[in-house]
Coordinates of C-alpha atoms in Angstrom, one line a residue:
M165 CA 26.1 36.2 -64.7
T166 CA 27.8 35.3 -61.4
M167 CA 31.5 35.0 -61.0
Q168 CA 31.3 31.2 -60.8
E169 CA 29.2 31.1 -64.0
G170 CA 31.7 33.3 -65.7
R171 CA 34.6 31.0 -64.7
E172 CA 32.7 28.0 -66.1
A173 CA 31.9 29.9 -69.3
D174 CA 35.6 30.8 -69.7
A175 CA 36.6 27.2 -69.1
R176 CA 34.1 26.0 -71.7
S177 CA 35.3 28.5 -74.2
G178 CA 39.0 28.2 -73.4
T179 CA 39.3 31.9 -72.9
G180 CA 39.5 31.9 -69.1
K181 CA 42.6 32.1 -67.0
D182 CA 42.6 28.4 -65.9
P183 CA 45.9 27.1 -67.4
W184 CA 44.7 23.5 -67.2
A185 CA 41.6 24.2 -69.3
R186 CA 43.7 26.2 -71.8
F187 CA 46.9 24.0 -72.0
G188 CA 45.9 20.6 -70.6
W189 CA 45.6 19.4 -74.2
L190 CA 49.4 19.2 -74.2
M191 CA 49.1 16.1 -71.9
A192 CA 47.0 14.4 -74.6
V193 CA 49.6 15.3 -77.3
V194 CA 52.5 14.0 -75.2
W195 CA 51.0 10.5 -74.8
L196 CA 50.4 10.3 -78.5
V197 CA 54.1 9.2 -78.8
F198 CA 52.9 5.7 -78.1
L199 CA 51.1 5.6 -81.4
I200 CA 54.6 5.2 -83.0
Y201 CA 53.8 1.4 -83.1
P202 CA 50.9 1.7 -85.5
V203 CA 52.9 4.2 -87.5
L204 CA 55.8 1.8 -87.9
A205 CA 53.4 -1.0 -88.7
L206 CA 51.8 1.1 -91.5
L207 CA 55.2 1.9 -92.9
A208 CA 56.1 -1.8 -93.0
S209 CA 52.6 -3.0 -93.9
A210 CA 52.2 -5.6 -96.7
A211 CA 48.5 -5.0 -96.9
P212 CA 46.9 -3.8 -100.2
P213 CA 47.5 -0.1 -100.8
A214 CA 43.8 0.8 -100.2
W215 CA 44.0 -0.6 -96.7
V216 CA 47.3 1.2 -96.0
V217 CA 45.8 4.5 -97.1
T218 CA 42.7 3.8 -95.1
G219 CA 44.9 3.0 -92.1
W220 CA 46.8 6.3 -92.4
V221 CA 43.5 8.3 -92.7
A222 CA 42.1 6.5 -89.6
L223 CA 45.3 7.1 -87.6
V224 CA 45.2 10.8 -88.3
A225 CA 41.4 10.9 -87.6
F226 CA 42.1 9.1 -84.3
I227 CA 44.7 11.6 -83.2
V228 CA 42.4 14.6 -84.1
L229 CA 39.4 13.1 -82.4
Y230 CA 41.4 12.1 -79.3
V231 CA 43.0 15.6 -78.8
T232 CA 39.8 17.6 -79.5
G233 CA 37.7 15.2 -77.4
F234 CA 40.2 15.5 -74.5
M235 CA 40.0 19.4 -74.8
H236 CA 36.2 19.4 -75.0
G237 CA 36.0 17.2 -71.9
M238 CA 38.2 19.5 -69.8
R239 CA 36.3 22.6 -70.9
G240 CA 32.9 21.4 -69.7
G241 CA 32.1 18.5 -72.0
G242 CA 31.6 16.1 -69.1
G243 CA 33.3 13.2 -67.4
L244 CA 34.5 12.5 -63.8
G245 CA 31.1 13.1 -62.2
R246 CA 29.7 15.4 -64.8
T247 CA 27.2 14.2 -67.5
P248 CA 29.1 13.7 -70.8
S249 CA 27.9 15.7 -73.7
R250 CA 26.5 14.1 -76.9
R251 CA 29.8 15.0 -78.6
Q252 CA 31.8 13.0 -76.1
W253 CA 29.8 9.8 -76.9
I254 CA 30.1 10.4 -80.6
T255 CA 33.8 11.0 -80.3
F256 CA 34.2 7.8 -78.2
A257 CA 32.4 5.7 -80.9
A258 CA 34.5 7.3 -83.6
L259 CA 37.7 6.5 -81.8
I260 CA 36.7 2.8 -81.7
A261 CA 35.8 2.8 -85.3
C262 CA 39.1 4.4 -86.3
A263 CA 41.0 1.8 -84.4
L264 CA 39.0 -1.1 -86.0
V265 CA 39.6 0.3 -89.5
T266 CA 43.4 0.1 -89.1
I267 CA 43.4 -3.6 -88.3
P268 CA 43.7 -4.9 -91.9
A269 CA 46.8 -2.7 -92.4
V270 CA 48.6 -2.9 -89.0
G271 CA 47.3 -6.2 -87.5
G272 CA 48.1 -6.6 -83.8
S273 CA 49.6 -3.2 -83.6
A274 CA 46.0 -1.9 -83.4
L275 CA 46.2 -2.9 -79.7
S276 CA 48.2 0.3 -79.2
F277 CA 44.9 2.2 -79.5
L278 CA 43.4 0.6 -76.5
P279 CA 45.1 2.7 -73.8
F280 CA 43.9 5.9 -75.5
I281 CA 40.3 4.6 -75.7
M282 CA 40.4 3.4 -72.1
S283 CA 41.7 6.8 -70.9
F284 CA 39.1 8.7 -72.9
A285 CA 36.3 6.5 -71.3
S286 CA 37.7 6.9 -67.8
Y287 CA 38.2 10.7 -67.9
G288 CA 35.6 11.8 -70.4
L289 CA 32.6 9.5 -69.9
T290 CA 30.8 8.0 -66.9
R291 CA 32.2 5.7 -64.1
A292 CA 30.2 2.8 -65.6
W293 CA 31.8 3.2 -69.0
H294 CA 35.2 3.3 -67.3
W295 CA 34.6 -0.2 -66.1
I296 CA 33.0 -1.4 -69.3
T297 CA 35.9 -0.1 -71.4
T298 CA 38.6 -1.3 -69.0
I299 CA 37.3 -4.8 -68.8
A300 CA 36.6 -5.0 -72.6
A301 CA 40.2 -3.7 -73.3
L302 CA 41.7 -6.4 -71.0
V303 CA 39.6 -9.1 -72.6
V304 CA 40.5 -8.0 -76.2
A305 CA 44.2 -7.6 -75.4
A306 CA 44.4 -11.0 -73.6
G307 CA 42.5 -12.7 -76.4
C308 CA 44.8 -11.3 -79.1
V309 CA 47.9 -12.3 -77.1
F310 CA 47.0 -15.8 -76.0
L311 CA 44.5 -17.0 -78.6
I312 CA 46.0 -15.8 -81.9
P313 CA 49.2 -17.6 -82.9
D314 CA 52.5 -15.7 -82.8
N315 CA 51.1 -12.8 -80.9
L316 CA 53.0 -13.2 -77.7
S317 CA 55.2 -10.2 -78.8
Y318 CA 52.2 -8.0 -77.8
L319 CA 52.4 -9.3 -74.2
S320 CA 53.9 -5.9 -73.2
V321 CA 50.8 -4.2 -74.6
L322 CA 48.6 -6.4 -72.4
A323 CA 50.7 -5.4 -69.4
I324 CA 50.4 -1.7 -70.2
V325 CA 46.6 -2.1 -70.6
A326 CA 46.4 -3.9 -67.2
L327 CA 48.6 -1.3 -65.5
L328 CA 46.7 1.6 -67.1
G329 CA 43.4 0.1 -65.9
V330 CA 44.6 0.2 -62.4
V331 CA 46.0 3.7 -62.7
N332 CA 42.9 5.1 -64.3
T333 CA 40.7 3.4 -61.7
V334 CA 42.6 4.8 -58.8
S335 CA 43.2 8.3 -60.2
T336 CA 39.6 8.9 -61.4
W337 CA 38.3 7.6 -58.0
L338 CA 40.6 10.1 -56.2
I339 CA 39.5 13.0 -58.5
V340 CA 35.8 12.2 -58.1
R341 CA 36.2 12.0 -54.3
S342 CA 38.1 15.2 -54.2
A343 CA 35.4 16.9 -56.3
E344 CA 32.7 15.5 -53.9
A345 CA 34.7 16.7 -50.9
E346 CA 35.0 20.2 -52.4
R347 CA 31.2 20.2 -53.1
L348 CA 30.4 19.2 -49.6
G349 CA 32.8 21.8 -48.3
R350 CA 31.0 24.5 -50.3
E351 CA 27.6 23.2 -49.0
L352 CA 28.9 23.3 -45.5
A353 CA 30.3 26.8 -45.9
T354 CA 27.0 27.9 -47.4
S355 CA 25.0 26.3 -44.5
E356 CA 27.3 27.9 -41.9
G357 CA 27.0 31.2 -43.7
R358 CA 23.2 31.0 -43.7
E359 CA 23.3 30.2 -40.0
A360 CA 25.5 33.2 -39.3
V361 CA 23.2 35.5 -41.3
A362 CA 20.2 34.1 -39.5
R363 CA 21.9 34.7 -36.1
D364 CA 22.9 38.2 -37.1
V365 CA 19.4 39.0 -38.3
H366 CA 18.0 37.5 -35.1
D367 CA 20.3 39.6 -33.0
L368 CA 19.7 42.8 -34.9
I369 CA 15.9 42.5 -35.4
G370 CA 15.3 41.1 -31.9
H371 CA 17.1 44.0 -30.3
S372 CA 15.7 46.7 -32.5
L373 CA 12.1 45.6 -32.3
T374 CA 12.4 45.3 -28.5
V375 CA 13.6 48.9 -28.2
V376 CA 11.0 50.1 -30.7
G377 CA 8.3 48.4 -28.7
L378 CA 9.4 50.0 -25.5
K379 CA 9.7 53.4 -27.0
A380 CA 6.3 53.1 -28.6
Q381 CA 4.8 52.4 -25.1
L382 CA 6.7 55.4 -23.8
V383 CA 5.3 57.6 -26.6
R384 CA 1.8 56.4 -25.7
R385 CA 2.3 57.5 -22.1
L386 CA 3.8 60.9 -23.1
M387 CA 1.5 61.9 -25.9
D388 CA -0.8 63.9 -23.5
S389 CA 1.6 64.8 -20.7
D390 CA 4.8 65.7 -22.7
P391 CA 4.2 66.0 -26.4
E392 CA 7.7 67.4 -27.2
R393 CA 9.4 64.4 -25.6
A394 CA 6.9 62.1 -27.4
K395 CA 8.0 63.6 -30.7
A396 CA 11.6 63.0 -29.8
E397 CA 10.9 59.4 -29.0
L398 CA 9.0 59.0 -32.3
A399 CA 12.1 60.4 -34.0
D400 CA 14.2 57.8 -32.2
I401 CA 11.8 55.1 -33.4
E402 CA 12.1 56.3 -36.9
R403 CA 15.9 56.3 -36.6
L404 CA 16.0 52.8 -35.1
T405 CA 13.8 51.4 -37.8
A406 CA 16.0 52.9 -40.5
E407 CA 19.1 51.5 -38.8
A408 CA 17.5 48.1 -38.5
I409 CA 16.6 48.0 -42.2
A410 CA 20.1 49.1 -43.1
G411 CA 21.6 46.6 -40.7
V412 CA 19.6 43.7 -42.3
R413 CA 20.7 44.7 -45.8
Q414 CA 24.4 44.9 -44.7
T415 CA 24.1 41.6 -42.8
V416 CA 22.8 39.8 -45.9
A417 CA 25.6 41.3 -47.8
G418 CA 28.1 40.1 -45.2
A419 CA 29.4 43.6 -44.6
R420 CA 28.0 44.7 -41.2
A421 CA 30.1 45.3 -38.1
T422 CA 29.2 47.2 -35.0
T423 CA 31.9 48.7 -32.8
L424 CA 31.8 48.2 -29.1
V425 CA 31.6 52.0 -28.6
E426 CA 28.5 52.2 -30.8
Q427 CA 26.9 49.3 -29.0
L428 CA 27.5 50.8 -25.6
A429 CA 25.8 54.0 -26.8
S430 CA 22.9 52.0 -28.2
T431 CA 22.6 49.9 -25.0
E432 CA 22.5 53.1 -22.9
D433 CA 19.7 54.6 -25.1
S434 CA 17.7 51.3 -25.1
L435 CA 17.9 50.9 -21.3
R436 CA 17.1 54.5 -20.7
A437 CA 13.9 54.1 -22.7
A438 CA 12.9 51.3 -20.4
D439 CA 13.9 53.3 -17.3
I440 CA 16.8 51.0 -16.5
A441 CA 20.0 52.5 -15.2
L442 CA 23.3 51.6 -16.8
V443 CA 26.7 51.7 -15.2
V444 CA 29.8 51.0 -17.3
D445 CA 33.1 50.0 -15.6
G446 CA 36.1 50.2 -17.9
T447 CA 36.5 51.4 -21.5
P448 CA 36.1 49.7 -24.8
D449 CA 39.8 50.0 -25.6
A450 CA 40.6 47.4 -22.9
L451 CA 39.7 44.8 -25.5
S452 CA 41.5 44.1 -28.7
P453 CA 39.7 45.1 -31.9
V454 CA 38.9 41.5 -32.6
Q455 CA 37.6 40.9 -29.1
A456 CA 35.5 44.1 -29.3
I457 CA 33.6 42.8 -32.3
T458 CA 32.5 39.7 -30.4
A459 CA 31.8 41.8 -27.3
S460 CA 29.6 44.2 -29.1
W461 CA 27.4 41.4 -30.4
I462 CA 27.1 39.7 -27.1
L463 CA 26.4 43.0 -25.4
R464 CA 23.6 43.6 -27.9
E465 CA 22.0 40.3 -27.2
A466 CA 22.4 40.5 -23.4
T467 CA 20.7 43.9 -23.5
T468 CA 17.9 42.5 -25.5
N469 CA 17.4 39.7 -23.0
T470 CA 17.5 42.1 -20.2
L471 CA 14.8 44.3 -21.8
R472 CA 12.6 41.3 -22.6
H473 CA 12.8 39.1 -19.6
S474 CA 14.6 40.4 -16.6
G475 CA 12.4 43.1 -15.1
A476 CA 15.7 44.8 -13.9
A477 CA 16.1 48.3 -12.6
A478 CA 19.9 48.5 -13.3
V479 CA 22.5 46.9 -15.5
R480 CA 26.3 47.0 -14.9
V481 CA 28.7 46.4 -17.8
R482 CA 32.3 45.7 -16.9
I483 CA 35.0 45.8 -19.5
A484 CA 38.6 44.7 -18.7
P485 CA 41.5 43.2 -20.6
G486 CA 40.1 39.9 -21.9
V487 CA 36.8 40.2 -20.0
L488 CA 33.3 41.4 -20.7
T489 CA 30.5 41.0 -18.1
V490 CA 26.9 42.2 -18.2
E491 CA 25.0 41.9 -15.0
D492 CA 21.5 43.0 -14.1
D493 CA 19.5 43.0 -10.9
G494 CA 16.4 41.3 -12.3
V495 CA 14.7 37.9 -11.8
G496 CA 17.7 35.7 -12.6
P497 CA 18.5 33.2 -15.4
A498 CA 16.3 30.3 -14.2
S499 CA 13.1 32.4 -14.1
E500 CA 14.0 34.2 -17.3
T501 CA 14.5 31.1 -19.5
G502 CA 12.4 28.5 -17.7
H503 CA 15.4 26.3 -17.3
R504 CA 15.8 26.2 -21.1
E505 CA 18.5 27.9 -23.2
G506 CA 16.9 30.1 -25.7
N507 CA 18.1 31.4 -29.1
G508 CA 19.6 34.4 -27.6
I509 CA 21.9 32.6 -25.1
R510 CA 22.7 29.9 -27.7
G511 CA 23.6 32.6 -30.2
M512 CA 25.9 34.3 -27.7
R513 CA 27.5 31.0 -26.8
E514 CA 28.2 30.2 -30.5
R515 CA 29.7 33.7 -31.1
A516 CA 32.0 33.4 -28.1
A517 CA 33.1 29.9 -29.2
A518 CA 33.8 31.1 -32.7
A519 CA 36.0 33.8 -31.3
G520 CA 37.9 31.4 -29.0
A521 CA 36.3 32.9 -25.9
G522 CA 34.7 31.3 -22.8
F523 CA 31.1 32.0 -22.2
A524 CA 29.0 31.6 -19.0
V525 CA 25.5 32.7 -17.9
R526 CA 24.9 32.4 -14.1
P527 CA 23.0 34.2 -11.3
G528 CA 24.4 37.6 -10.4
E529 CA 26.3 38.3 -7.1
A530 CA 23.2 39.7 -5.4
A531 CA 20.3 38.9 -7.8
G532 CA 19.6 38.9 -11.5
T533 CA 21.7 37.5 -14.3
R534 CA 25.4 37.7 -15.1
V535 CA 26.7 37.1 -18.6
E536 CA 30.5 36.7 -18.8
V537 CA 32.8 36.4 -21.8
T538 CA 36.5 35.7 -21.2
W539 CA 39.4 35.4 -23.7

């Protein structure tokens, strides 16, 4: 069971730590004070005793159904964008039945049940039933007030029903929109996370496979002339493969980070395997720890691009406060990319932007390509 599923299960059972799911029923209990009008009507009712008793039973049943239905809805029973459970529909029908049964004993005071039925429909059922119940409640209240003689005393109830209809409409709309915004935010975060993982895997696998390919070519040339060095290169291939596999696993888990010192050592080893000289000006501690993380990723991708495309004989890496440059003496950016920005350069640009750094790829001072990151 995932953490999210656990939270949802806790909410449904009421055993979780969400205070609203555990104690929100108190809100339903507080509003029951407005049922004082049916209570007073039953106490003063001149109806036959059987109807009065029936009215009391229906009133108690209404209270129990309303509170338990409210709790069930909060704990996963549905409503506000979620599909209502069968229990919610049965509870809704039972609430209406209880209110109707009290009419012979309480008369017009039965209108006091309408706000509770409206709220239950608005928060515990579907948006369509919010509108159906709200309109029906307004029609019933208005009909009782204006069409039945001597019922103008219930005009205040009609005003409450109208006001509650507006409040429920606005509040439920805001809640649904907030839930939709939260869902879209989670989807966006998931999408961005997948893109980040894809970029990380691209950087890692692209670099590792490029180095492994170069070392494999070197081993093929050395197998007859220098078997011992060929064995050493094979050991390096094995190590790089293991590191790449571990790196992919850690990237998927969201836990991988390569230091700039480690990346410089890896870059030197990769370039040496391709007979490319490396010169480093400056030290990694010239960058802050946060800058160094971004710099290590960009250095990795720049090294991969150099190995794949440049045909360079030498690479110079310069590290200074707020600056990282990687420059080779190869064929240059236009020839390398065909005037088109590839995944590697796009990935470096995105990483730099995410770190609040400037990024540029341009021809080197003499020849080749210059990659520059500035903070």
